[in-house]
């Protein structure tokens, strides 16, 4: 959840550290800090609040010119243990200020470690779990032996960590380690970079080494040495990272979220590329993914994910049931991993994740792996941990998603689930050629349908003003409209802080109808289709209680115009993939509501993009 960045080289690194960490701010942004080891002292500067605040603070020190400041670590925090404050922000230093540490993850046994260190006479300045690492490493430290001290300290800790450690007695050295929290190393021309993910590194180098669990690396000057958990040396294989720095810029949009919403046609085109062809009737999945033997063997599908990814999974269930006729179960990864789920070698477990780093989804995947259950990960972030843990991987290829609220990744997840379901349904003989042709046409039409839908969204800004002072709102849908309603409610609550509930429209009269009054805006997904007349009934029920209806409808729906004037049309014509189309006005609605309420759209309070702790 926190972001870590570090540089070691021969020229001043302070400005580059600040620039780099701002690219990781999506991982957490309640406080930030940096440490620069120097022969005189460990320079540590921290600030409660965003990286921009730290930048201002650092400017008052004279740190930007001297090439002696060529090694440094920096951190942006998402609080787990201890409130956001200067004292709790990273880096944390040992009692003698010789060692400085940044940490992402949770040290689970920090309480017992802390009390035994206190009984040995050590003191602590923060409420964090991370500080024990700094104190422990410093306790074991002897000049010139930073790696040894880190190894000794890590033997004492349980939990998850990505750490970067510097010492002002070894200013040319940086030691990093990883267990269950991501960490990469980038080899630049004359500098080495370490970070939670490649985003802050790619402007300097595309050569990225992905640290595995248990690895510890010592970087001295431009020499990188990596060791496994038994301290055996590892051969470093740098991988080429194709991400471009441009893909993580706002490109003239006010917010990343808006840019990412408008990138959806391209995200879908890229997810389709090389997998769907207009003159073919089968889906081409790369690398023989889900081969015939496996597809014919499975008798059940379990989809796991969290948040938006879980919503995509719920839509996936309807698609899989229709295309594969296999029983499908969708689970919160966090719940699945701590139950005794019924899975075996004939179950296919599909894990969905934008970041590929979500701790609960990784935990659930590990459980499936332990049970020898075939696993497939549908992931956006290239090279992320999940892509290494699952048996097979299909990338969503939506491109980097920086806004905390997931938008284009969601659409690409639904699309990839659709491709996988078609692939399985084809092999299992459920989908005949005509149906496949029709569905392939729909897939290929989707990007232009999304573009058409954007054109119809011009009234959303006005509709957003209805929500300006709302405190509660409902999102209703049926069929795949139900998970989309859940997703719409999640989007609204996370970025505008309005209490929003997604509900199955049929469940309305079983309870939530009691909430409806004239102060309650109710968003209803009411596309023409087999559930349309039922949805109209639900709308009437809300209207009769004075509720304000905002309806998302099929293009040209005249009936709805007699019911409410607040209508958003979608260019609906792509079958079950319409679930992607209806999500778009809801993303835009949430965005404009957040803007009109003056909220921080890309970095909503209390949240972070990558949830690497349970
Ligand atoms: C909501 C959102 C979260 C994530 C969830 C899972 O907009 O982004 O609900 O969907 O934290 O994250 P990933 O997909 O990275 O596993």
Coordinates of C-alpha atoms and ligand atoms in Angstrom, one line a residue:
X1 CA 0.0 0.0 0.0
X2 CA 2.9 2.3 0.5
X3 CA 5.3 3.3 -2.3
X4 CA 9.1 2.9 -2.1
X5 CA 11.7 4.4 -4.4
X6 CA 15.4 4.6 -4.1
X7 CA 18.4 5.6 -6.1
X8 CA 22.1 4.9 -5.9
X9 CA 24.6 6.5 -8.2
X10 CA 27.2 9.2 -8.5
X11 CA 25.2 12.4 -9.0
X12 CA 22.7 14.2 -6.8
X13 CA 19.5 12.2 -6.5
X14 CA 17.2 14.3 -4.4
X15 CA 15.1 15.9 -7.1
X16 CA 14.8 12.6 -8.9
X17 CA 13.7 10.9 -5.7
X18 CA 10.9 13.4 -5.2
X19 CA 9.8 13.1 -8.9
X20 CA 9.9 9.4 -8.7
X21 CA 7.9 9.0 -5.5
X22 CA 5.1 11.2 -6.9
X23 CA 4.5 8.5 -9.5
X24 CA 3.9 6.0 -6.7
X25 CA 1.6 8.3 -4.8
X26 CA -1.4 6.2 -6.0
X27 CA -0.1 3.6 -3.5
X28 CA -0.7 5.8 -0.5
X29 CA -0.5 9.5 0.1
X30 CA -1.1 10.4 3.8
X31 CA 2.6 11.2 4.5
X32 CA 6.0 11.0 2.8
X33 CA 9.6 11.2 3.7
X34 CA 13.1 10.6 2.5
X35 CA 16.6 9.8 3.8
X36 CA 19.9 10.7 2.3
X37 CA 22.9 9.1 4.0
X38 CA 25.9 11.4 4.1
X39 CA 29.3 11.1 5.8
X40 CA 28.3 13.7 8.3
X41 CA 24.8 12.5 9.2
X42 CA 21.7 10.7 8.1
X43 CA 19.5 13.4 6.5
X44 CA 15.9 12.4 7.1
X45 CA 13.0 14.7 6.2
X46 CA 9.3 13.8 6.7
X47 CA 6.0 15.4 6.2
X48 CA 2.4 14.6 7.0
X49 CA 0.4 14.9 3.7
X50 CA 1.2 14.5 0.1
X51 CA 4.5 14.4 -1.7
X52 CA 4.0 18.0 -2.8
X53 CA 4.2 19.0 0.9
X54 CA 7.4 17.0 1.3
X55 CA 8.8 18.7 -1.8
X56 CA 8.2 22.1 -0.3
X57 CA 9.8 21.1 2.9
X58 CA 12.9 19.6 1.2
X59 CA 13.3 22.9 -0.8
X60 CA 14.2 24.7 2.4
X61 CA 17.2 22.4 2.9
X62 CA 20.1 22.9 0.6
X63 CA 20.1 19.4 -0.9
X64 CA 19.6 19.7 -4.7
X65 CA 23.2 20.4 -5.9
X66 CA 25.7 18.4 -4.0
X67 CA 26.7 15.2 -5.8
X68 CA 27.5 13.7 -2.4
X69 CA 23.8 13.3 -2.0
X70 CA 23.8 10.5 -4.6
X71 CA 22.1 7.7 -2.6
X72 CA 18.7 8.0 -1.1
X73 CA 15.4 6.3 -0.2
X74 CA 12.0 7.8 -0.3
X75 CA 8.5 6.7 0.8
X76 CA 4.9 7.6 0.4
X77 CA 2.6 6.1 3.1
X78 CA -0.8 4.6 3.5
X79 CA -1.3 4.2 7.2
X80 CA -1.8 0.7 8.7
X81 CA -0.2 1.0 12.2
X82 CA -0.5 4.5 13.6
X83 CA -2.3 7.6 12.4
X84 CA -0.9 9.7 9.5
X85 CA 1.7 11.9 11.2
X86 CA 5.2 13.1 10.8
X87 CA 6.4 10.7 13.5
X88 CA 4.7 7.7 11.8
X89 CA 5.9 8.5 8.3
X90 CA 8.9 6.8 6.8
X91 CA 11.8 6.5 6.7
X92 CA 12.4 5.2 10.2
X93 CA 15.8 5.4 11.7
X94 CA 17.6 3.4 14.3
X95 CA 18.4 4.9 17.7
X96 CA 21.8 6.1 16.6
X97 CA 20.6 7.5 13.3
X98 CA 23.0 5.3 11.5
X99 CA 20.4 3.2 9.7
X100 CA 17.3 4.4 7.8
X101 CA 14.6 2.2 6.5
X102 CA 11.5 2.5 4.3
X103 CA 9.0 -0.3 4.4
X104 CA 5.8 -1.5 2.7
X105 CA 3.9 -4.3 4.3
X106 CA 3.1 -5.3 7.8
X107 CA 5.5 -6.7 10.4
X108 CA 3.0 -9.0 12.2
X109 CA 5.2 -9.8 15.3
X110 CA 6.3 -6.2 15.8
X111 CA 4.7 -5.9 19.3
X112 CA 6.8 -8.7 20.8
X113 CA 9.9 -7.5 18.9
X114 CA 9.3 -3.9 20.1
X115 CA 8.8 -4.9 23.8
X116 CA 12.0 -7.1 23.8
X117 CA 13.9 -4.2 22.1
X118 CA 12.6 -1.8 24.7
X119 CA 13.7 -4.2 27.5
X120 CA 17.2 -4.1 25.9
X121 CA 17.2 -0.3 26.3
X122 CA 16.1 0.7 22.7
X123 CA 13.5 3.5 22.3
X124 CA 10.9 4.2 19.7
X125 CA 9.5 7.4 18.3
X126 CA 6.5 6.1 16.3
X127 CA 3.4 3.9 16.6
X128 CA 4.4 2.0 13.5
X129 CA 5.3 -1.7 13.0
X130 CA 8.1 -0.6 10.6
X131 CA 10.2 1.2 13.1
X132 CA 11.2 -2.1 14.7
X133 CA 13.0 -3.0 11.4
X134 CA 15.2 0.1 11.7
X135 CA 16.0 -0.5 15.3
X136 CA 16.7 -4.2 14.8
X137 CA 18.9 -3.6 11.7
X138 CA 20.8 -1.0 13.6
X139 CA 21.2 -3.3 16.6
X140 CA 22.9 -5.9 14.3
X141 CA 24.8 -3.4 12.3
X142 CA 28.6 -3.3 12.1
X143 CA 30.4 -0.9 9.8
X144 CA 30.7 -2.3 6.3
X145 CA 28.2 -5.1 7.1
X146 CA 24.8 -3.6 6.1
X147 CA 23.7 -6.7 4.2
X148 CA 24.5 -9.0 7.1
X149 CA 22.6 -6.8 9.5
X150 CA 19.5 -6.8 7.3
X151 CA 19.7 -10.6 6.9
X152 CA 19.9 -11.0 10.7
X153 CA 17.0 -8.7 11.3
X154 CA 14.8 -10.3 8.7
X155 CA 15.2 -13.6 10.4
X156 CA 13.4 -12.2 13.4
X157 CA 10.4 -10.7 11.6
X158 CA 7.1 -12.3 10.5
X159 CA 4.8 -10.7 8.0
X160 CA 5.1 -8.9 4.7
X161 CA 7.7 -6.5 3.6
X162 CA 9.4 -4.7 0.8
X163 CA 12.2 -2.7 2.4
X164 CA 15.0 -0.4 1.3
X165 CA 17.8 0.3 3.8
X166 CA 20.7 2.8 3.8
X167 CA 23.4 3.6 6.3
X168 CA 25.5 6.8 6.7
X169 CA 28.5 4.6 7.4
X170 CA 28.2 2.8 4.0
X171 CA 26.8 5.7 1.9
X172 CA 27.5 3.8 -1.4
X173 CA 25.3 1.0 -0.5
X174 CA 21.6 0.3 -0.7
X175 CA 20.1 -3.0 0.6
X176 CA 16.6 -4.1 -0.4
X177 CA 14.5 -7.1 0.5
X178 CA 11.1 -8.5 -0.5
X179 CA 8.5 -10.8 1.0
X180 CA 4.9 -10.7 -0.1
X181 CA 5.2 -7.0 -1.0
X182 CA 6.4 -6.0 -4.5
X183 CA 9.8 -4.6 -5.2
X184 CA 11.7 -4.1 -8.5
X185 CA 15.3 -3.1 -9.4
X186 CA 16.0 -1.1 -12.5
X187 CA 19.5 -0.9 -14.1
X188 CA 20.1 2.6 -15.5
X189 CA 23.2 3.8 -17.4
X190 CA 25.0 5.1 -14.4
X191 CA 22.5 4.6 -11.6
X192 CA 20.5 1.8 -10.0
X193 CA 16.9 2.3 -9.0
X194 CA 14.7 0.3 -6.7
X195 CA 10.9 0.8 -6.4
X196 CA 7.6 -0.8 -5.6
X197 CA 6.8 -1.0 -9.3
X198 CA 8.5 0.1 -12.5
X199 CA 6.5 3.4 -12.9
X200 CA 9.1 5.8 -11.4
X201 CA 12.0 3.9 -13.1
X202 CA 10.9 3.6 -16.7
X203 CA 12.0 7.1 -17.7
X204 CA 15.6 6.1 -16.8
X205 CA 15.7 2.5 -17.9
X206 CA 13.5 -0.3 -19.3
X207 CA 15.6 -3.0 -17.8
X208 CA 13.7 -4.3 -14.8
X209 CA 14.4 -7.1 -12.4
X210 CA 11.4 -8.4 -10.4
X211 CA 12.5 -9.4 -6.9
X212 CA 10.9 -12.7 -5.7
X213 CA 9.7 -13.5 -2.2
X214 CA 12.6 -14.1 0.1
X215 CA 15.2 -12.3 -2.1
X216 CA 17.6 -9.8 -0.6
X217 CA 19.7 -7.5 -2.8
X218 CA 22.8 -5.5 -2.0
X219 CA 23.6 -2.7 -4.3
X220 CA 27.1 -1.1 -4.0
X221 CA 27.8 1.6 -6.6
X222 CA 26.5 0.0 -9.8
X223 CA 27.0 -3.6 -8.7
X224 CA 23.8 -5.4 -7.8
X225 CA 24.0 -8.8 -6.0
X226 CA 20.8 -10.7 -5.3
X227 CA 20.4 -13.6 -2.8
X228 CA 17.6 -16.0 -2.2
X229 CA 16.1 -16.7 1.3
X230 CA 19.0 -19.1 2.0
X231 CA 21.5 -16.4 1.1
X232 CA 22.6 -18.2 -2.1
X233 CA 23.4 -15.8 -4.9
X234 CA 20.9 -15.5 -7.7
X235 CA 21.6 -14.7 -11.4
X236 CA 19.9 -11.5 -12.2
X237 CA 17.8 -11.5 -15.4
X238 CA 16.5 -8.0 -16.3
X239 CA 13.3 -8.0 -18.3
X240 CA 12.3 -5.4 -20.8
X241 CA 9.4 -3.2 -19.6
X242 CA 7.5 -1.9 -22.5
X243 CA 5.5 0.8 -20.5
X244 CA 6.1 4.3 -21.8
X245 CA 6.5 7.4 -19.5
X246 CA 3.7 9.0 -21.6
X247 CA 1.3 6.4 -20.5
X248 CA 1.5 7.6 -16.9
X249 CA 1.0 11.3 -17.7
X250 CA -2.4 13.1 -17.5
X251 CA -2.2 14.3 -21.1
X252 CA -4.2 17.4 -20.6
X253 CA -7.0 15.8 -18.5
X254 CA -7.8 17.3 -15.1
X255 CA -7.5 13.9 -13.5
X256 CA -6.1 10.5 -14.2
X257 CA -9.6 9.0 -13.6
X258 CA -11.1 11.1 -16.4
X259 CA -8.3 10.2 -18.8
X260 CA -8.6 6.5 -17.9
X261 CA -12.4 6.6 -18.5
X262 CA -11.8 8.0 -22.0
X263 CA -9.1 5.5 -22.7
X264 CA -11.5 2.6 -22.6
X265 CA -12.0 2.2 -26.3
X266 CA -8.2 1.8 -26.7
X267 CA -8.0 -0.4 -23.6
X268 CA -10.5 -2.8 -25.2
X269 CA -8.8 -2.6 -28.6
X270 CA -5.6 -3.6 -27.0
X271 CA -7.2 -6.4 -25.0
X272 CA -8.7 -7.8 -28.2
X273 CA -5.6 -7.4 -30.4
X274 CA -4.3 -10.7 -31.6
X275 CA -7.0 -12.6 -29.7
X276 CA -10.1 -11.8 -31.8
X277 CA -10.2 -11.7 -35.6
X278 CA -13.2 -10.8 -37.7
X279 CA -12.8 -13.7 -40.1
X280 CA -12.3 -16.3 -37.4
X281 CA -14.8 -18.0 -35.1
X282 CA -12.5 -18.9 -32.3
X283 CA -10.7 -16.8 -29.7
X284 CA -6.9 -17.0 -29.9
X285 CA -5.5 -17.0 -26.4
X286 CA -1.7 -16.6 -26.4
X287 CA 0.8 -19.3 -25.2
X288 CA -1.7 -22.2 -25.4
X289 CA -3.4 -20.8 -22.3
X290 CA -6.3 -23.0 -21.2
X291 CA -5.5 -25.9 -23.5
X292 CA -8.0 -28.5 -24.6
X293 CA -7.1 -31.0 -22.0
X294 CA -7.5 -28.6 -19.1
X295 CA -10.8 -27.1 -20.5
X296 CA -12.3 -30.6 -21.0
X297 CA -11.2 -31.7 -17.6
X298 CA -12.7 -28.8 -15.5
X299 CA -16.1 -29.2 -14.0
X300 CA -16.4 -26.0 -12.1
X301 CA -15.1 -22.4 -12.1
X302 CA -14.4 -20.3 -9.1
X303 CA -13.7 -16.6 -9.6
X304 CA -11.9 -14.6 -6.9
X305 CA -11.1 -10.9 -6.6
X306 CA -11.7 -7.8 -4.4
X307 CA -13.7 -4.6 -4.9
X308 CA -14.1 -3.7 -8.6
X309 CA -12.4 -6.9 -9.7
X310 CA -14.9 -8.9 -7.7
X311 CA -17.7 -7.0 -9.5
X312 CA -16.1 -7.9 -12.8
X313 CA -16.1 -11.5 -11.6
X314 CA -19.9 -11.3 -10.9
X315 CA -20.5 -10.2 -14.4
X316 CA -18.2 -13.0 -15.5
X317 CA -20.3 -15.5 -13.7
X318 CA -23.3 -14.7 -15.9
X319 CA -21.2 -14.9 -19.0
X320 CA -19.5 -18.2 -18.0
X321 CA -22.9 -19.8 -17.1
X322 CA -24.3 -18.8 -20.5
X323 CA -21.2 -19.7 -22.6
X324 CA -19.8 -22.8 -20.8
X325 CA -22.7 -24.3 -18.9
X326 CA -20.3 -24.9 -16.0
X327 CA -21.2 -24.1 -12.4
X328 CA -19.6 -20.8 -11.4
X329 CA -18.9 -19.4 -7.9
X330 CA -17.7 -15.9 -7.3
X331 CA -15.9 -15.2 -4.0
X332 CA -14.3 -12.4 -2.2
X333 CA -10.7 -13.4 -2.2
X334 CA -10.4 -12.4 1.4
X335 CA -13.2 -14.8 2.4
X336 CA -12.3 -17.6 0.1
X337 CA -8.7 -17.8 1.5
X338 CA -9.9 -18.3 5.1
X339 CA -12.7 -20.8 4.4
X340 CA -12.3 -24.4 3.4
X341 CA -13.4 -24.0 -0.2
X342 CA -14.3 -27.1 -2.2
X343 CA -11.7 -27.0 -4.9
X344 CA -9.7 -29.7 -6.6
X345 CA -7.7 -30.4 -9.8
X346 CA -10.9 -30.2 -11.8
X347 CA -11.8 -26.7 -10.6
X348 CA -10.5 -23.7 -12.5
X349 CA -9.7 -20.8 -10.2
X350 CA -9.7 -17.5 -11.9
X351 CA -8.1 -14.6 -10.0
X352 CA -8.8 -11.1 -11.2
X353 CA -6.7 -8.1 -10.3
X354 CA -5.7 -4.8 -11.8
X355 CA -2.5 -4.4 -9.7
X356 CA -1.6 -8.1 -9.4
X357 CA -0.5 -7.3 -5.9
X358 CA -3.7 -7.4 -3.8
X359 CA -2.7 -9.4 -0.7
X360 CA -6.0 -11.2 -0.3
X361 CA -6.2 -12.2 -3.9
X362 CA -2.6 -13.5 -3.7
X363 CA -3.5 -15.4 -0.5
X364 CA -6.5 -17.0 -2.2
X365 CA -4.4 -17.9 -5.2
X366 CA -1.8 -19.5 -2.9
X367 CA -4.5 -21.6 -1.3
X368 CA -5.6 -22.8 -4.8
X369 CA -2.0 -23.6 -5.7
X370 CA -1.6 -25.6 -2.5
X371 CA -4.7 -27.6 -3.5
X372 CA -3.2 -28.3 -6.9
X373 CA -6.1 -26.5 -8.5
X374 CA -5.4 -25.0 -11.9
X375 CA -5.2 -21.2 -11.6
X376 CA -5.6 -18.5 -14.2
X377 CA -4.8 -14.8 -13.3
X378 CA -6.4 -12.0 -15.2
X379 CA -4.1 -9.1 -14.4
X380 CA -3.3 -5.7 -15.7
X381 CA 0.0 -4.8 -14.1
X382 CA 2.7 -6.5 -16.2
X383 CA 5.3 -8.5 -14.1
X384 CA 3.3 -8.1 -10.9
X385 CA 3.4 -10.9 -8.3
X386 CA 0.2 -12.5 -9.3
X387 CA 1.5 -13.1 -12.8
X388 CA 4.3 -15.2 -11.3
X389 CA 2.1 -17.1 -8.8
X390 CA -0.7 -18.3 -11.1
X391 CA -0.3 -21.3 -13.4
X392 CA -1.4 -19.2 -16.4
X393 CA -1.8 -15.5 -17.0
X394 CA -3.9 -13.4 -19.3
X395 CA -3.2 -9.7 -19.3
X396 CA -6.0 -7.2 -19.6
X397 CA -3.7 -4.8 -21.4
X398 CA -5.6 -1.7 -20.2
X399 CA -2.3 0.2 -19.7
X400 CA -1.3 1.8 -16.4
X401 CA -4.2 2.8 -14.2
X402 CA -3.2 5.5 -11.8
X403 CA -6.5 6.9 -10.5
X404 CA -7.5 5.1 -7.4
X405 CA -10.9 4.4 -8.7
X406 CA -10.7 1.6 -11.2
X407 CA -12.3 2.3 -14.6
X408 CA -10.6 1.0 -17.7
X409 CA -9.2 -2.0 -15.8
X410 CA -12.8 -3.0 -15.0
X411 CA -13.9 -2.9 -18.6
X412 CA -10.9 -4.8 -19.7
X413 CA -11.5 -7.4 -17.0
X414 CA -15.0 -8.0 -18.2
X415 CA -13.9 -8.2 -21.8
X416 CA -11.1 -10.8 -21.0
X417 CA -13.6 -12.9 -18.9
X418 CA -15.8 -12.8 -22.0
X419 CA -12.9 -14.0 -24.2
X420 CA -12.1 -16.8 -21.7
X421 CA -15.7 -17.9 -21.5
X422 CA -16.0 -18.0 -25.3
X423 CA -12.8 -20.0 -25.5
X424 CA -14.0 -22.5 -23.0
X425 CA -17.5 -22.6 -24.5
X426 CA -16.0 -23.3 -27.9
X427 CA -13.8 -26.1 -26.8
X428 CA -16.6 -27.7 -24.8
X429 CA -19.0 -27.4 -27.8
X430 CA -21.5 -25.2 -26.1
X431 CA -21.3 -22.3 -28.5
X432 CA -22.1 -23.1 -32.1
X433 CA -20.4 -21.3 -35.0
X434 CA -23.3 -18.9 -35.6
X435 CA -23.4 -17.8 -32.0
X436 CA -19.6 -17.4 -32.0
X437 CA -19.7 -15.3 -35.2
X438 CA -22.4 -13.1 -33.6
X439 CA -20.4 -12.7 -30.4
X440 CA -17.1 -11.9 -32.2
X441 CA -19.0 -9.2 -34.1
X442 CA -20.1 -7.7 -30.8
X443 CA -16.6 -7.8 -29.3
X444 CA -15.2 -6.1 -32.4
X445 CA -18.0 -3.5 -32.2
X446 CA -17.4 -2.7 -28.6
X447 CA -14.8 0.0 -28.9
X448 CA -17.0 2.0 -31.3
X449 CA -20.0 1.5 -29.1
X450 CA -18.0 2.9 -26.2
X451 CA -17.1 5.9 -28.3
X452 CA -20.8 6.4 -29.2
X453 CA -21.7 6.1 -25.6
X454 CA -19.3 8.9 -24.7
X455 CA -21.1 11.2 -27.2
X456 CA -24.4 10.6 -25.3
X457 CA -23.0 11.4 -21.9
X458 CA -23.0 15.2 -22.4
X459 CA -25.8 15.7 -19.8
X460 CA -24.0 13.8 -17.0
X461 CA -22.4 17.0 -15.6
X462 CA -25.8 18.5 -15.2
X463 CA -27.2 15.3 -13.6
X464 CA -24.2 15.2 -11.2
X465 CA -25.5 18.4 -9.6
X466 CA -28.5 16.4 -8.3
X467 CA -26.0 14.6 -6.1
X468 CA -24.1 17.6 -4.8
X469 CA -25.8 17.7 -1.4
X470 CA -27.0 14.1 -1.3
X471 CA -26.0 12.0 1.6
X472 CA -27.5 8.7 0.5
X473 CA -28.1 7.1 -2.8
X474 CA -29.1 3.8 -4.3
X475 CA -28.0 2.0 -7.5
X476 CA -30.3 -0.6 -8.8
X477 CA -29.9 -3.2 -11.5
X478 CA -31.0 -6.7 -12.5
X479 CA -29.0 -9.5 -14.3
X480 CA -25.5 -8.2 -15.1
X481 CA -27.0 -4.8 -14.3
X482 CA -26.8 -5.8 -10.6
X483 CA -23.0 -6.1 -10.4
X484 CA -22.8 -3.0 -12.5
X485 CA -25.0 -1.3 -9.9
X486 CA -22.6 -2.5 -7.2
X487 CA -19.7 -1.0 -9.2
X488 CA -21.5 2.3 -9.7
X489 CA -22.2 2.6 -6.0
X490 CA -18.6 1.7 -5.2
X491 CA -17.3 4.3 -7.6
X492 CA -19.6 7.0 -6.2
X493 CA -18.8 6.3 -2.5
X494 CA -15.1 6.0 -2.9
X495 CA -14.5 9.3 -4.7
X496 CA -17.4 11.5 -3.5
X497 CA -17.9 10.1 0.0
X498 CA -21.6 9.9 -0.5
X499 CA -23.1 6.8 1.0
X500 CA -24.1 4.7 -2.0
X501 CA -25.6 1.2 -2.0
X502 CA -25.8 -1.1 -4.9
X503 CA -28.8 -3.3 -4.8
X504 CA -30.5 -6.0 -6.9
X505 CA -33.6 -4.1 -8.1
X506 CA -35.8 -7.1 -7.2
X507 CA -34.7 -6.9 -3.6
X508 CA -35.8 -3.3 -3.3
X509 CA -39.1 -4.1 -1.7
X510 CA -37.5 -6.6 0.7
X511 CA -36.0 -3.7 2.7
X512 CA -34.2 -0.8 1.1
X513 CA -37.4 0.7 -0.2
X514 CA -37.9 2.0 3.3
X515 CA -34.9 4.4 2.7
X516 CA -36.5 6.1 -0.3
X517 CA -37.8 9.6 0.0
X518 CA -37.6 12.8 -1.9
X519 CA -33.9 13.3 -0.8
X520 CA -32.8 10.0 -2.2
X521 CA -31.4 10.0 -5.8
X522 CA -31.8 6.5 -7.2
X523 CA -29.8 5.4 -10.2
X524 CA -31.4 2.6 -12.2
X525 CA -29.9 0.5 -14.9
X526 CA -32.8 0.0 -17.3
X527 CA -31.6 -1.2 -20.6
X528 CA -34.1 -2.8 -23.0
X529 CA -33.9 -6.6 -22.5
X530 CA -35.6 -9.5 -20.9
X531 CA -35.8 -7.8 -17.5
X532 CA -36.9 -4.4 -18.8
X533 CA -40.6 -4.6 -17.7
X534 CA -39.5 -5.7 -14.2
X535 CA -37.2 -2.8 -13.9
X536 CA -39.9 -0.4 -14.9
X537 CA -42.0 -1.8 -12.0
X538 CA -39.1 -1.1 -9.7
X539 CA -38.8 2.4 -11.0
X540 CA -42.5 3.0 -10.3
X541 CA -42.1 1.8 -6.8
X542 CA -39.3 4.3 -6.2
X543 CA -41.3 7.1 -7.8
X544 CA -44.3 6.4 -5.7
X545 CA -42.2 7.1 -2.6
X546 CA -40.9 10.4 -4.0
X547 CA -37.5 9.1 -5.0
X548 CA -35.5 10.9 -7.7
X549 CA -34.9 8.6 -10.6
X550 CA -31.8 8.8 -12.8
X551 CA -32.1 6.1 -15.5
X552 CA -29.4 4.7 -17.7
X553 CA -31.3 3.5 -20.7
X554 CA -31.0 2.1 -24.2
X555 CA -30.6 4.7 -27.0
X556 CA -34.0 6.0 -28.1
X557 CA -36.0 4.6 -25.1
X558 CA -39.2 6.6 -25.4
X559 CA -41.1 5.0 -22.5
X560 CA -38.5 6.1 -20.0
X561 CA -38.8 9.7 -21.1
X562 CA -42.3 9.6 -19.7
X563 CA -41.1 8.5 -16.3
X564 CA -38.0 10.7 -15.7
X565 CA -36.2 13.5 -17.4
X566 CA -32.8 12.5 -16.0
X567 CA -31.8 10.0 -18.5
X568 CA -28.5 8.9 -19.8
X569 CA -28.6 6.9 -23.0
X570 CA -26.1 4.2 -24.0
X571 CA -25.4 3.0 -27.4
X572 CA -26.5 -0.5 -26.4
X573 CA -26.1 -3.2 -29.0
X574 CA -23.4 -5.6 -28.0
X575 CA -25.3 -8.2 -26.0
X576 CA -24.0 -9.1 -22.6
X577 CA -21.0 -6.8 -23.2
X578 CA -23.5 -4.0 -22.6
X579 CA -22.4 -4.3 -19.0
X580 CA -19.3 -2.4 -20.0
X581 CA -21.3 0.3 -21.8
X582 CA -23.6 0.9 -18.8
X583 CA -20.6 1.2 -16.5
X584 CA -19.2 4.1 -18.4
X585 CA -22.0 6.7 -17.6
X586 CA -21.7 5.6 -14.0
X587 CA -18.0 6.2 -13.9
X588 CA -18.5 9.6 -15.4
X589 CA -21.4 10.4 -13.0
X590 CA -19.2 9.5 -10.0
X591 CA -16.4 11.6 -11.5
X592 CA -18.5 14.7 -12.0
X593 CA -20.2 14.3 -8.6
X594 CA -16.8 14.1 -6.9
X595 CA -15.6 17.2 -8.9
X596 CA -18.7 19.2 -8.0
X597 CA -18.2 18.3 -4.3
X598 CA -14.6 19.4 -4.5
X599 CA -13.2 15.9 -3.7
X600 CA -9.7 14.7 -4.5
X601 CA -10.7 12.5 -7.4
X602 CA -7.5 10.6 -8.0
X603 CA -6.5 10.2 -4.4
X604 CA -9.6 9.8 -2.3
X605 CA -9.2 9.9 1.5
X606 CA -8.2 6.7 3.3
X607 CA -7.7 4.7 0.2
X608 CA -4.8 3.5 -1.9
X609 CA -4.6 1.9 -5.3
X610 CA -2.7 -1.2 -4.5
X611 CA -3.9 -3.0 -1.4
X612 CA -0.9 -5.1 -0.5
X613 CA -2.0 -5.7 3.1
X614 CA -4.8 -7.9 4.3
Ligands
LIG1 C1 -12.3 0.4 -6.7 C2 -11.0 -0.3 -6.7 C3 -10.8 -1.4 -5.7 C4 -10.0 -2.5 -6.4 C5 -9.6 -3.6 -5.4 C6 -8.9 -4.7 -6.0 O1 -12.3 1.4 -7.7 O2 -10.1 0.1 -7.4 O3 -12.0 -1.9 -5.2 O4 -10.7 -3.0 -7.5 O5 -8.8 -3.0 -4.4 O6 -7.7 -4.3 -6.6 P1 -6.9 -5.2 -7.7 O7 -7.8 -5.2 -8.9 O8 -5.6 -4.4 -7.9 O9 -6.7 -6.5 -7.1

